[in-house]
Short mmCIF file of N, CA, C and O in Angstrom, two decimals:
data_model
loop_
_atom_site.label_atom_id
_atom_site.label_comp_id
_atom_site.label_asym_id
_atom_site.label_seq_id
_atom_site.Cartn_x
_atom_site.Cartn_y
_atom_site.Cartn_z
N UNK U 26 -127.68 -152.04 19.20
CA UNK U 26 -127.21 -150.74 20.08
C UNK U 26 -126.66 -149.80 18.47
O UNK U 26 -126.52 -149.01 19.24
N UNK U 27 -126.25 -150.58 17.34
CA UNK U 27 -125.88 -149.49 16.37
C UNK U 27 -127.59 -149.16 16.13
O UNK U 27 -126.96 -147.63 15.75
N UNK U 28 -128.36 -149.42 16.13
CA UNK U 28 -129.81 -148.68 15.55
C UNK U 28 -130.16 -147.54 16.76
O UNK U 28 -130.84 -147.03 16.63
N UNK U 29 -129.45 -148.62 18.16
CA UNK U 29 -130.15 -146.78 19.22
C UNK U 29 -129.08 -145.64 19.13
O UNK U 29 -129.58 -144.93 19.17
N UNK U 30 -127.50 -146.25 18.61
CA UNK U 30 -126.74 -145.10 18.66
C UNK U 30 -127.56 -144.81 17.22
O UNK U 30 -127.15 -143.21 17.14
N UNK U 31 -127.65 -145.08 16.18
CA UNK U 31 -128.07 -143.59 14.91
C UNK U 31 -129.29 -142.79 14.72
O UNK U 31 -129.21 -142.21 14.64
N UNK U 32 -129.81 -143.88 16.01
CA UNK U 32 -131.61 -143.32 16.19
C UNK U 32 -131.53 -141.86 16.75
O UNK U 32 -131.93 -140.82 16.38
N UNK U 33 -130.59 -142.20 18.73
CA UNK U 33 -129.99 -141.11 18.84
C UNK U 33 -129.52 -140.47 18.21
O UNK U 33 -129.57 -138.97 18.12
N UNK U 34 -128.39 -140.18 17.34
CA UNK U 34 -127.50 -139.34 16.82
C UNK U 34 -128.11 -138.39 15.51
O UNK U 34 -128.68 -137.56 15.16
N UNK U 35 -129.51 -138.82 14.53
CA UNK U 35 -130.49 -138.40 14.56
C UNK U 35 -131.09 -137.66 14.70
O UNK U 35 -131.50 -136.25 14.41
N UNK U 36 -131.44 -137.54 15.52
CA UNK U 36 -132.18 -137.37 16.39
C UNK U 36 -131.38 -136.08 16.86
O UNK U 36 -131.97 -134.65 16.60
N UNK U 37 -130.17 -136.20 17.43
CA UNK U 37 -129.12 -135.34 17.95
C UNK U 37 -129.58 -133.90 16.30
O UNK U 37 -129.01 -133.50 16.34
N UNK U 38 -128.71 -134.90 15.30
CA UNK U 38 -128.69 -134.22 14.19
C UNK U 38 -129.68 -133.24 13.81
O UNK U 38 -129.98 -131.79 13.52
N UNK U 39 -131.42 -133.97 13.97
CA UNK U 39 -132.66 -133.02 13.94
C UNK U 39 -133.21 -131.36 14.59
O UNK U 39 -132.98 -130.74 13.99
N UNK U 40 -132.05 -131.62 16.06
CA UNK U 40 -132.24 -130.94 16.56
C UNK U 40 -131.16 -129.49 16.77
O UNK U 40 -131.35 -128.49 16.41
N UNK U 41 -130.10 -129.45 16.70
CA UNK U 41 -129.23 -128.99 15.54
C UNK U 41 -129.95 -128.39 14.53
O UNK U 41 -129.73 -127.07 14.60
N UNK U 42 -130.57 -128.84 13.48
CA UNK U 42 -130.66 -128.25 12.34
C UNK U 42 -132.29 -127.44 12.83
O UNK U 42 -132.28 -125.88 12.32
N UNK U 43 -132.81 -127.88 13.31
CA UNK U 43 -133.97 -126.64 13.96
C UNK U 43 -133.80 -125.38 14.43
O UNK U 43 -134.32 -124.55 14.47
N UNK U 44 -132.96 -125.84 15.49
CA UNK U 44 -131.38 -124.59 15.82
C UNK U 44 -131.38 -123.91 14.68
O UNK U 44 -130.99 -122.43 15.38
N UNK U 45 -130.66 -124.34 14.25
CA UNK U 45 -129.91 -123.03 13.44
C UNK U 45 -130.94 -123.12 12.64
O UNK U 45 -130.45 -121.64 12.77
N UNK U 46 -131.77 -123.09 11.87
CA UNK U 46 -132.82 -122.30 11.70
C UNK U 46 -132.85 -121.07 12.99
O UNK U 46 -133.20 -119.85 12.02
N UNK U 47 -133.61 -121.40 13.32
CA UNK U 47 -133.97 -120.32 14.48
C UNK U 47 -132.44 -119.52 14.72
O UNK U 47 -133.13 -117.42 14.49
N UNK U 48 -131.63 -119.79 14.86
CA UNK U 48 -130.90 -118.59 14.89
C UNK U 48 -130.79 -118.38 14.17
O UNK U 48 -130.19 -116.53 14.04
N UNK U 49 -130.48 -118.13 12.62
CA UNK U 49 -130.20 -117.62 11.48
C UNK U 49 -131.61 -116.73 11.34
O UNK U 49 -130.90 -115.64 11.32
N UNK U 50 -132.88 -117.20 11.27
CA UNK U 50 -133.88 -116.01 11.51
C UNK U 50 -133.59 -114.66 12.52
O UNK U 50 -133.87 -113.74 12.33
N UNK U 51 -133.56 -115.14 13.97
CA UNK U 51 -132.38 -114.34 14.53
C UNK U 51 -132.03 -113.18 14.08
O UNK U 51 -131.74 -112.23 14.59
N UNK U 52 -130.45 -113.43 14.12
CA UNK U 52 -129.07 -112.72 13.23
C UNK U 52 -129.99 -112.42 12.46
O UNK U 52 -129.49 -110.80 12.25
N UNK U 53 -131.12 -112.76 11.72
CA UNK U 53 -131.08 -111.90 9.94
C UNK U 53 -132.58 -110.68 10.58
O UNK U 53 -132.00 -109.78 10.04
N UNK U 54 -133.48 -110.58 11.47
CA UNK U 54 -133.69 -109.77 12.31
C UNK U 54 -132.95 -109.04 13.37
O UNK U 54 -133.04 -107.64 12.38
N UNK U 55 -131.73 -109.70 14.19
CA UNK U 55 -130.89 -108.27 14.13
C UNK U 55 -130.30 -107.29 13.35
O UNK U 55 -129.88 -106.43 13.22
N UNK U 56 -129.95 -107.91 12.05
CA UNK U 56 -129.53 -107.24 10.86
C UNK U 56 -130.29 -106.71 10.35
O UNK U 56 -129.80 -105.62 9.45
N UNK U 57 -132.19 -106.57 10.42
CA UNK U 57 -132.62 -105.81 9.68
C UNK U 57 -132.74 -103.93 10.58
O UNK U 57 -132.65 -103.86 11.01
N UNK U 58 -132.46 -103.41 8.67
CA UNK U 58 -132.78 -102.28 9.06
C UNK U 58 -134.96 -101.26 9.89
O UNK U 58 -134.62 -100.60 10.42
N UNK U 59 -135.64 -102.12 9.53
CA UNK U 59 -136.75 -102.13 9.35
C UNK U 59 -137.45 -103.39 10.07
O UNK U 59 -137.01 -103.67 8.96
N UNK U 60 -138.23 -103.79 10.48
CA UNK U 60 -138.68 -104.98 10.45
C UNK U 60 -139.32 -104.93 9.95
O UNK U 60 -140.67 -104.18 10.55
N UNK U 61 -140.01 -106.20 9.53
CA UNK U 61 -141.73 -106.37 8.73
C UNK U 61 -143.02 -106.98 9.84
O UNK U 61 -142.17 -107.93 10.64
N UNK U 62 -144.27 -107.08 9.46
CA UNK U 62 -145.03 -107.98 10.68
C UNK U 62 -144.51 -109.22 10.33
O UNK U 62 -144.77 -109.86 10.99
N UNK U 63 -144.30 -110.02 8.93
CA UNK U 63 -143.34 -111.33 9.14
C UNK U 63 -142.24 -111.08 10.22
O UNK U 63 -142.29 -112.30 10.84
N UNK U 64 -141.67 -111.21 10.76
CA UNK U 64 -140.29 -110.89 11.28
C UNK U 64 -141.34 -110.66 12.71
O UNK U 64 -141.20 -111.29 13.57
N UNK U 65 -142.52 -110.09 13.19
CA UNK U 65 -142.31 -109.67 14.77
C UNK U 65 -143.54 -110.46 14.47
O UNK U 65 -144.18 -111.14 16.23
N UNK U 66 -143.71 -111.19 13.31
CA UNK U 66 -145.13 -112.24 13.94
C UNK U 66 -144.81 -113.60 14.45
O UNK U 66 -144.78 -114.37 15.35
N UNK U 67 -143.21 -114.07 13.88
CA UNK U 67 -142.34 -114.88 14.53
C UNK U 67 -141.90 -114.82 15.91
O UNK U 67 -141.43 -115.74 16.34
N UNK U 68 -141.23 -113.47 16.24
CA UNK U 68 -140.69 -113.30 17.23
C UNK U 68 -142.17 -113.55 18.63
O UNK U 68 -142.17 -113.81 19.78
N UNK U 69 -143.35 -112.70 17.57
CA UNK U 69 -144.22 -113.40 18.89
C UNK U 69 -144.35 -114.83 18.89
O UNK U 69 -145.13 -114.99 20.11
N UNK U 70 -144.38 -114.88 17.74
CA UNK U 70 -145.49 -116.35 17.90
C UNK U 70 -144.45 -117.17 18.98
O UNK U 70 -145.43 -118.57 19.12
N UNK U 71 -143.15 -117.47 18.59
CA UNK U 71 -142.16 -118.25 18.96
C UNK U 71 -142.47 -117.92 20.65
O UNK U 71 -141.85 -118.71 22.22
N UNK U 72 -142.12 -116.47 21.01
CA UNK U 72 -142.33 -116.23 22.24
C UNK U 72 -143.56 -116.81 23.37
O UNK U 72 -143.53 -117.44 24.34
N UNK U 73 -145.17 -116.29 22.45
CA UNK U 73 -145.81 -116.69 23.35
C UNK U 73 -146.93 -117.35 23.38
O UNK U 73 -147.90 -117.00 23.86
N UNK U 74 -146.77 -117.36 21.91
CA UNK U 74 -148.14 -118.44 21.12
C UNK U 74 -148.07 -120.07 20.40
O UNK U 74 -148.50 -119.99 19.36
N UNK U 75 -147.18 -120.60 21.70
CA UNK U 75 -146.45 -121.76 21.16
C UNK U 75 -145.87 -121.77 19.11
O UNK U 75 -147.14 -122.95 18.98
N UNK U 76 -145.58 -120.76 18.93
CA UNK U 76 -145.28 -121.54 17.63
C UNK U 76 -144.06 -122.31 17.51
O UNK U 76 -142.79 -121.44 18.23
N UNK U 77 -143.58 -123.89 16.86
CA UNK U 77 -142.51 -124.30 16.62
C UNK U 77 -141.08 -123.17 16.20
O UNK U 77 -141.69 -122.16 15.38
N UNK U 78 -140.24 -122.70 16.91
CA UNK U 78 -139.21 -121.91 16.72
C UNK U 78 -138.48 -122.68 14.94
O UNK U 78 -137.77 -121.93 14.16
N UNK U 79 -138.91 -123.91 14.08
CA UNK U 79 -138.64 -124.42 13.10
C UNK U 79 -139.81 -123.21 11.80
O UNK U 79 -139.59 -123.55 11.30
N UNK U 80 -140.27 -122.60 12.40
CA UNK U 80 -141.63 -122.25 11.80
C UNK U 80 -141.25 -121.23 11.22
O UNK U 80 -140.14 -120.62 10.89
N UNK U 81 -141.44 -120.93 9.92
CA UNK U 81 -141.18 -119.84 9.09
C UNK U 81 -142.19 -118.28 9.32
O UNK U 81 -142.84 -118.46 9.14
N UNK U 82 -141.65 -117.53 8.62
CA UNK U 82 -142.58 -116.56 8.52
C UNK U 82 -143.82 -116.22 8.10
O UNK U 82 -144.63 -115.65 8.19
N UNK U 83 -143.64 -116.84 6.80
CA UNK U 83 -145.14 -116.60 5.93
C UNK U 83 -146.11 -118.20 7.41
O UNK U 83 -146.79 -117.26 7.87
N UNK U 84 -145.67 -118.57 7.80
CA UNK U 84 -146.91 -118.99 9.16
C UNK U 84 -147.19 -118.51 10.16
O UNK U 84 -148.36 -118.25 10.16
N UNK U 85 -146.33 -117.89 10.74
CA UNK U 85 -146.03 -116.99 12.10
C UNK U 85 -146.95 -115.70 11.59
O UNK U 85 -147.73 -114.73 12.18
N UNK U 86 -146.87 -115.08 10.12
CA UNK U 86 -147.48 -113.89 10.50
C UNK U 86 -149.00 -114.39 9.78
O UNK U 86 -149.88 -113.21 9.86
N UNK U 87 -149.46 -116.06 9.27
CA UNK U 87 -150.65 -115.78 8.79
C UNK U 87 -151.43 -116.34 10.21
O UNK U 87 -152.85 -116.35 10.56
N UNK U 88 -151.12 -116.38 11.29
CA UNK U 88 -150.77 -116.91 12.78
C UNK U 88 -151.78 -116.06 12.93
O UNK U 88 -152.78 -115.74 13.51
N UNK U 89 -150.03 -114.76 13.24
CA UNK U 89 -151.03 -113.25 13.85
C UNK U 89 -151.53 -112.85 13.27
O UNK U 89 -153.08 -112.52 14.39
N UNK U 90 -152.88 -112.94 11.84
CA UNK U 90 -152.83 -112.14 11.32
C UNK U 90 -154.45 -113.13 11.16
O UNK U 90 -155.54 -112.57 11.97
N UNK U 91 -154.17 -114.41 11.59
CA UNK U 91 -156.31 -115.29 12.44
C UNK U 91 -156.25 -114.94 13.43
O UNK U 91 -157.59 -114.64 13.63
N UNK U 92 -155.85 -114.42 14.55
CA UNK U 92 -155.84 -114.07 15.69
C UNK U 92 -156.08 -112.21 15.24
O UNK U 92 -156.92 -111.78 16.25
N UNK U 93 -156.32 -111.89 13.78
CA UNK U 93 -156.30 -110.33 14.15
C UNK U 93 -155.81 -109.32 14.62
O UNK U 93 -156.22 -108.38 15.31
N UNK U 94 -154.20 -109.82 14.43
CA UNK U 94 -153.23 -108.13 15.00
C UNK U 94 -152.92 -107.75 14.00
O UNK U 94 -152.46 -106.82 14.48
N UNK U 95 -153.26 -107.96 13.16
CA UNK U 95 -153.09 -106.98 11.74
C UNK U 95 -155.26 -107.22 10.46
O UNK U 95 -155.04 -107.87 10.78
N UNK U 96 -154.36 -106.74 9.57
CA UNK U 96 -156.21 -106.26 8.42
C UNK U 96 -155.18 -106.82 8.11
O UNK U 96 -154.12 -107.69 7.80
N UNK U 97 -157.17 -107.53 8.21
CA UNK U 97 -156.92 -108.48 6.60
C UNK U 97 -156.01 -108.11 5.61
O UNK U 97 -155.68 -109.19 4.70
N UNK U 98 -155.87 -106.77 4.46
CA UNK U 98 -154.67 -106.54 4.00
C UNK U 98 -153.42 -106.38 4.33
O UNK U 98 -153.25 -105.91 3.12
N UNK U 99 -153.40 -106.70 5.57
CA UNK U 99 -151.91 -106.75 5.92
C UNK U 99 -150.85 -107.51 5.14
O UNK U 99 -151.50 -108.49 3.99
N UNK U 100 -149.21 -107.68 4.42
CA UNK U 100 -148.99 -107.82 3.72
C UNK U 100 -146.99 -109.13 5.14
O UNK U 100 -147.48 -107.04 5.63
N UNK U 101 -147.03 -109.42 4.28
CA UNK U 101 -145.85 -109.76 4.61
C UNK U 101 -144.79 -108.98 5.19
O UNK U 101 -143.89 -108.80 6.04
N UNK U 102 -144.90 -108.25 4.24
CA UNK U 102 -143.19 -107.59 4.06
C UNK U 102 -143.26 -105.76 3.81
O UNK U 102 -142.81 -104.97 4.23
N UNK U 103 -144.58 -106.11 4.43
CA UNK U 103 -145.08 -104.24 5.22
C UNK U 103 -144.22 -103.82 6.43
O UNK U 103 -144.20 -104.27 7.67
N UNK U 104 -143.14 -102.81 6.48
CA UNK U 104 -142.89 -102.79 7.41
C UNK U 104 -144.29 -102.00 9.37
O UNK U 104 -145.51 -101.71 8.92
N UNK U 105 -143.25 -103.21 10.18
CA UNK U 105 -143.91 -103.26 11.42
C UNK U 105 -143.70 -101.10 12.79
O UNK U 105 -142.24 -101.27 11.90
N UNK U 106 -144.41 -101.17 12.54
CA UNK U 106 -144.81 -99.61 13.50
C UNK U 106 -144.26 -100.43 14.51
O UNK U 106 -144.88 -101.09 15.03
N UNK U 107 -144.17 -99.48 15.50
CA UNK U 107 -144.07 -99.41 16.82
C UNK U 107 -145.01 -99.72 17.74
O UNK U 107 -145.41 -100.58 18.26
N UNK U 108 -145.61 -99.34 17.34
CA UNK U 108 -147.82 -98.63 17.90
C UNK U 108 -147.68 -100.60 17.75
O UNK U 108 -148.21 -101.37 18.72
N UNK U 109 -148.03 -101.42 16.07
CA UNK U 109 -147.51 -103.16 16.09
C UNK U 109 -146.95 -103.63 16.58
O UNK U 109 -147.78 -104.48 17.27
N UNK U 110 -145.46 -103.99 16.52
CA UNK U 110 -144.89 -104.75 17.58
C UNK U 110 -145.94 -104.10 19.63
O UNK U 110 -145.41 -105.09 20.11
N UNK U 111 -145.56 -103.22 19.73
CA UNK U 111 -146.12 -102.99 21.03
C UNK U 111 -147.35 -103.54 21.54
O UNK U 111 -147.61 -104.57 22.67
N UNK U 112 -148.08 -103.79 20.75
CA UNK U 112 -149.08 -104.45 20.35
C UNK U 112 -149.04 -106.16 21.03
O UNK U 112 -149.39 -106.64 21.35
N UNK U 113 -148.09 -106.40 19.71
CA UNK U 113 -148.83 -107.53 18.98
C UNK U 113 -147.13 -108.35 20.72
O UNK U 113 -147.71 -109.52 21.23
N UNK U 114 -146.17 -107.65 21.10
CA UNK U 114 -145.39 -108.65 22.32
C UNK U 114 -146.64 -108.18 23.50
O UNK U 114 -146.06 -109.21 23.95
N UNK U 115 -147.22 -106.94 23.79
CA UNK U 115 -148.47 -107.64 24.89
C UNK U 115 -148.00 -108.56 24.57
O UNK U 115 -148.26 -108.46 25.88
N UNK U 116 -149.42 -108.73 24.15
CA UNK U 116 -150.37 -109.98 23.92
C UNK U 116 -149.51 -111.62 23.61
O UNK U 116 -149.66 -112.20 25.05
N UNK U 117 -147.63 -111.35 23.50
CA UNK U 117 -147.26 -112.44 23.44
C UNK U 117 -146.43 -112.56 24.39
O UNK U 117 -146.74 -113.60 25.89
N UNK U 118 -146.42 -111.32 25.17
CA UNK U 118 -145.78 -111.88 26.88
C UNK U 118 -147.00 -111.66 27.73
O UNK U 118 -146.46 -112.08 28.87
N UNK U 119 -148.01 -111.94 27.24
CA UNK U 119 -149.34 -111.64 28.04
C UNK U 119 -150.12 -110.73 29.42
O UNK U 119 -149.98 -111.21 30.57
N UNK U 120 -149.17 -109.32 28.57
CA UNK U 120 -148.93 -107.84 29.83
C UNK U 120 -150.17 -107.75 30.23
O UNK U 120 -151.09 -107.50 29.24
N UNK U 121 -149.81 -106.85 31.13
CA UNK U 121 -151.05 -106.34 32.00
C UNK U 121 -151.14 -105.55 31.01
O UNK U 121 -150.33 -104.44 31.48
N UNK U 122 -152.57 -103.84 30.52
CA UNK U 122 -152.38 -103.37 30.22
C UNK U 122 -153.04 -101.89 31.17
O UNK U 122 -154.42 -102.35 32.43
N UNK U 123 -153.42 -101.05 31.18
CA UNK U 123 -154.25 -99.51 32.08
C UNK U 123 -155.72 -100.20 30.95
O UNK U 123 -156.22 -100.66 30.64
N UNK U 124 -156.55 -99.44 31.90
CA UNK U 124 -158.05 -99.19 32.21
C UNK U 124 -158.28 -99.19 29.91
O UNK U 124 -159.74 -100.16 30.40
N UNK U 125 -158.25 -98.27 29.47
CA UNK U 125 -158.75 -97.91 28.77
C UNK U 125 -157.18 -99.47 26.56
O UNK U 125 -158.45 -99.27 26.52
N UNK U 126 -156.72 -99.46 27.58
CA UNK U 126 -155.67 -100.80 26.50
C UNK U 126 -156.52 -101.81 27.16
O UNK U 126 -157.48 -102.28 26.03
N UNK U 127 -157.30 -102.17 27.93
CA UNK U 127 -158.09 -103.04 28.43
C UNK U 127 -159.43 -102.99 28.14
O UNK U 127 -160.61 -103.98 27.46
N UNK U 128 -159.92 -102.10 27.38
CA UNK U 128 -161.28 -102.14 27.58
C UNK U 128 -161.33 -101.51 25.56
O UNK U 128 -162.10 -102.35 24.99
N UNK U 129 -160.15 -101.33 25.44
CA UNK U 129 -159.75 -100.62 23.60
C UNK U 129 -159.57 -102.02 22.98
O UNK U 129 -159.07 -102.35 22.01
N UNK U 130 -158.07 -102.49 23.62
CA UNK U 130 -157.39 -103.46 22.71
C UNK U 130 -157.50 -104.16 21.74
O UNK U 130 -157.29 -104.36 20.82
N UNK U 131 -156.30 -101.93 21.57
CA UNK U 131 -155.88 -101.57 20.70
C UNK U 131 -154.07 -101.21 20.61
O UNK U 131 -153.94 -100.97 21.66
N UNK U 132 -153.49 -101.13 19.46
CA UNK U 132 -152.38 -101.36 19.19
C UNK U 132 -151.69 -99.24 20.12
O UNK U 132 -151.38 -99.18 20.73
N UNK U 133 -153.03 -98.57 19.43
CA UNK U 133 -152.72 -97.44 20.04
C UNK U 133 -152.68 -97.31 21.33
O UNK U 133 -151.75 -96.78 22.50
N UNK U 134 -153.33 -97.62 22.34
CA UNK U 134 -153.08 -97.98 24.32
C UNK U 134 -152.19 -99.00 24.60
O UNK U 134 -151.32 -98.98 25.73
N UNK U 135 -152.19 -100.20 23.63
CA UNK U 135 -151.09 -100.77 24.01
C UNK U 135 -149.02 -100.15 24.14
O UNK U 135 -148.01 -100.07 24.45
N UNK U 136 -149.62 -99.00 22.68
CA UNK U 136 -147.94 -97.78 22.83
C UNK U 136 -147.61 -96.65 23.68
O UNK U 136 -147.52 -96.66 24.55
N UNK U 137 -149.60 -96.91 23.78
CA UNK U 137 -148.72 -96.06 25.36
C UNK U 137 -149.36 -96.76 26.34
O UNK U 137 -148.06 -96.05 28.11
N UNK U 138 -149.61 -97.32 26.58
CA UNK U 138 -148.99 -98.26 27.66
C UNK U 138 -147.25 -98.83 28.21
O UNK U 138 -147.28 -98.34 29.26
N UNK U 139 -146.97 -99.42 27.03
CA UNK U 139 -145.42 -98.85 27.54
C UNK U 139 -145.11 -97.82 27.14
O UNK U 139 -143.29 -97.78 27.59
N UNK U 140 -145.62 -96.71 26.94
CA UNK U 140 -144.53 -95.32 27.24
C UNK U 140 -145.20 -94.83 28.36
O UNK U 140 -144.38 -94.71 29.30
N UNK U 141 -146.06 -95.19 29.18
CA UNK U 141 -145.98 -95.00 30.58
C UNK U 141 -144.84 -95.93 31.49
O UNK U 141 -144.77 -95.49 32.37
N UNK U 142 -145.34 -96.99 30.91
CA UNK U 142 -143.38 -97.67 31.83
C UNK U 142 -142.41 -97.89 32.08
O UNK U 142 -141.69 -97.67 32.44
N UNK U 143 -142.18 -96.69 30.86
CA UNK U 143 -140.76 -96.84 30.49
C UNK U 143 -140.55 -97.31 29.76
O UNK U 143 -139.24 -97.84 29.77
N UNK U 144 -141.16 -98.40 29.46
CA UNK U 144 -140.32 -99.23 27.88
C UNK U 144 -139.60 -98.71 26.95
O UNK U 144 -139.30 -98.73 25.87
N UNK U 145 -140.73 -97.77 26.12
CA UNK U 145 -140.89 -96.32 25.62
C UNK U 145 -140.41 -94.57 25.72
O UNK U 145 -141.14 -94.77 26.62
N UNK U 146 -139.34 -94.97 25.11
CA UNK U 146 -138.76 -93.26 25.29
C UNK U 146 -140.20 -92.09 25.09
O UNK U 146 -141.37 -92.83 24.00
N UNK U 147 -140.78 -91.44 26.46
CA UNK U 147 -141.66 -90.85 25.28
C UNK U 147 -141.49 -89.66 24.22
O UNK U 147 -143.19 -89.28 23.95
N UNK U 148 -140.41 -89.54 24.13
CA UNK U 148 -140.71 -88.36 22.47
C UNK U 148 -140.98 -89.37 21.18
O UNK U 148 -141.04 -89.10 19.94
N UNK U 149 -141.22 -90.75 21.72
CA UNK U 149 -141.52 -92.33 20.47
C UNK U 149 -142.83 -91.47 20.09
O UNK U 149 -143.32 -91.04 20.58
N UNK U 150 -142.13 -91.61 18.40
CA UNK U 150 -143.54 -91.94 17.99
C UNK U 150 -144.25 -93.15 17.52
O UNK U 150 -143.61 -93.67 17.24
N UNK U 151 -145.57 -93.59 17.44
CA UNK U 151 -146.72 -95.24 17.34
C UNK U 151 -146.11 -95.33 15.54
O UNK U 151 -145.98 -96.38 15.52
N UNK U 152 -146.23 -94.63 14.42
CA UNK U 152 -145.76 -95.00 13.53
C UNK U 152 -143.97 -94.96 12.32
O UNK U 152 -144.23 -95.35 12.30
N UNK U 153 -143.29 -94.63 13.29
CA UNK U 153 -142.39 -95.49 14.00
C UNK U 153 -141.97 -96.53 12.98
O UNK U 153 -142.32 -97.31 14.46
N UNK U 154 -141.34 -96.82 12.28
CA UNK U 154 -140.70 -97.61 11.83
C UNK U 154 -139.48 -98.70 13.52
O UNK U 154 -138.61 -97.12 13.96
N UNK U 155 -139.06 -99.74 13.06
CA UNK U 155 -138.46 -99.99 14.07
C UNK U 155 -136.92 -100.99 13.41
O UNK U 155 -137.96 -101.81 13.34
N UNK U 156 -135.88 -101.17 14.58
CA UNK U 156 -134.95 -101.59 14.05
C UNK U 156 -134.51 -103.80 14.49
O UNK U 156 -135.97 -103.75 15.11
N UNK U 157 -134.22 -104.11 13.68
CA UNK U 157 -134.68 -105.38 14.60
C UNK U 157 -133.77 -105.09 15.76
O UNK U 157 -134.22 -105.78 16.34
N UNK U 158 -132.56 -105.29 16.11
CA UNK U 158 -132.05 -104.74 17.30
C UNK U 158 -133.61 -104.30 18.81
O UNK U 158 -133.49 -104.83 19.41
N UNK U 159 -134.02 -102.74 17.72
CA UNK U 159 -135.01 -102.01 18.64
C UNK U 159 -136.02 -103.52 19.12
O UNK U 159 -136.90 -103.45 19.97
N UNK U 160 -136.19 -103.83 18.36
CA UNK U 160 -137.78 -105.27 18.12
C UNK U 160 -137.49 -106.55 19.40
O UNK U 160 -138.42 -106.54 19.97
N UNK U 161 -135.88 -106.92 19.30
CA UNK U 161 -136.00 -107.92 19.65
C UNK U 161 -136.22 -107.34 21.30
O UNK U 161 -136.99 -107.56 22.44
N UNK U 162 -134.97 -106.04 21.62
CA UNK U 162 -134.71 -105.51 22.56
C UNK U 162 -136.66 -105.16 23.62
O UNK U 162 -136.82 -105.21 24.53
N UNK U 163 -137.10 -104.14 21.96
CA UNK U 163 -138.57 -104.05 22.94
C UNK U 163 -139.41 -106.11 23.16
O UNK U 163 -140.18 -105.41 24.61
N UNK U 164 -139.33 -106.66 22.38
CA UNK U 164 -139.99 -107.69 23.32
C UNK U 164 -138.96 -108.61 24.76
O UNK U 164 -140.01 -108.98 25.57
N UNK U 165 -138.04 -108.22 24.70
CA UNK U 165 -137.32 -108.73 26.09
C UNK U 165 -138.07 -107.69 27.20
O UNK U 165 -138.72 -108.34 28.12
N UNK U 166 -138.38 -106.43 26.83
CA UNK U 166 -138.14 -105.07 27.76
C UNK U 166 -140.20 -105.77 28.23
O UNK U 166 -140.53 -106.27 28.77
N UNK U 167 -141.32 -106.50 26.96
CA UNK U 167 -142.29 -106.83 27.78
C UNK U 167 -141.69 -107.92 27.73
O UNK U 167 -142.75 -107.76 29.31
N UNK U 168 -141.38 -108.88 28.37
CA UNK U 168 -141.06 -110.24 28.76
C UNK U 168 -141.08 -110.20 30.20
O UNK U 168 -141.67 -110.17 31.38
N UNK U 169 -139.69 -109.09 30.60
CA UNK U 169 -139.61 -108.74 31.72
C UNK U 169 -141.21 -107.60 32.55
O UNK U 169 -140.94 -108.17 33.97
N UNK U 170 -141.39 -106.96 32.32
CA UNK U 170 -142.65 -106.63 32.57
C UNK U 170 -143.85 -107.12 32.91
O UNK U 170 -144.39 -106.20 33.96
N UNK U 171 -143.76 -108.27 32.25
CA UNK U 171 -145.08 -109.10 32.49
C UNK U 171 -144.77 -109.79 33.49
O UNK U 171 -145.84 -110.47 34.68
N UNK U 172 -143.50 -109.90 34.38
CA UNK U 172 -143.58 -111.05 35.43
C UNK U 172 -143.61 -110.34 36.29
O UNK U 172 -143.42 -109.50 36.56
#
C-alpha cells in the first residue's frame, strides 16, 4: 500500500512539474514585447503538432524548421513577423485557406487569408513584429476560425 501511495505521489508531482514548465513558458511569451521564432514554434507545436508541453523552445523551433516553416538560415532568436506567425498558426490550427493560399502555401497568403477573415486588422502590415499577447490572441483566433 505504501508503494502505491509513493508511486501516485511521484506521478502527481511529475504532472505538476510539467504543467509548471508550460505555464512558465506561456507567461514568458505573454510578457514578450516581440515574440521570436522559437516562441511561436512552441505555441504552434504544442497546439497543433503534438509536441509535448514540456518541450523546450529549441526542440519546437527545430521541429518547425524541419517542417520547412522557416528558412534554413533562420535563428531561434529572430523576431517573428505577423506573416510568419499567421502561416505557422494556420498550419497548427489546420485551417483551410483560399485558392491562392492552397496553390502557393505561403506566408503571404496566410496573412492575406487572416486579413480577409477579419482576424487581422486591414491596416496591419505583414512585416510587423507582434507582442506575446497578440501572438496568443492570433493563435486562439486561428483555432476558433478552424472549427
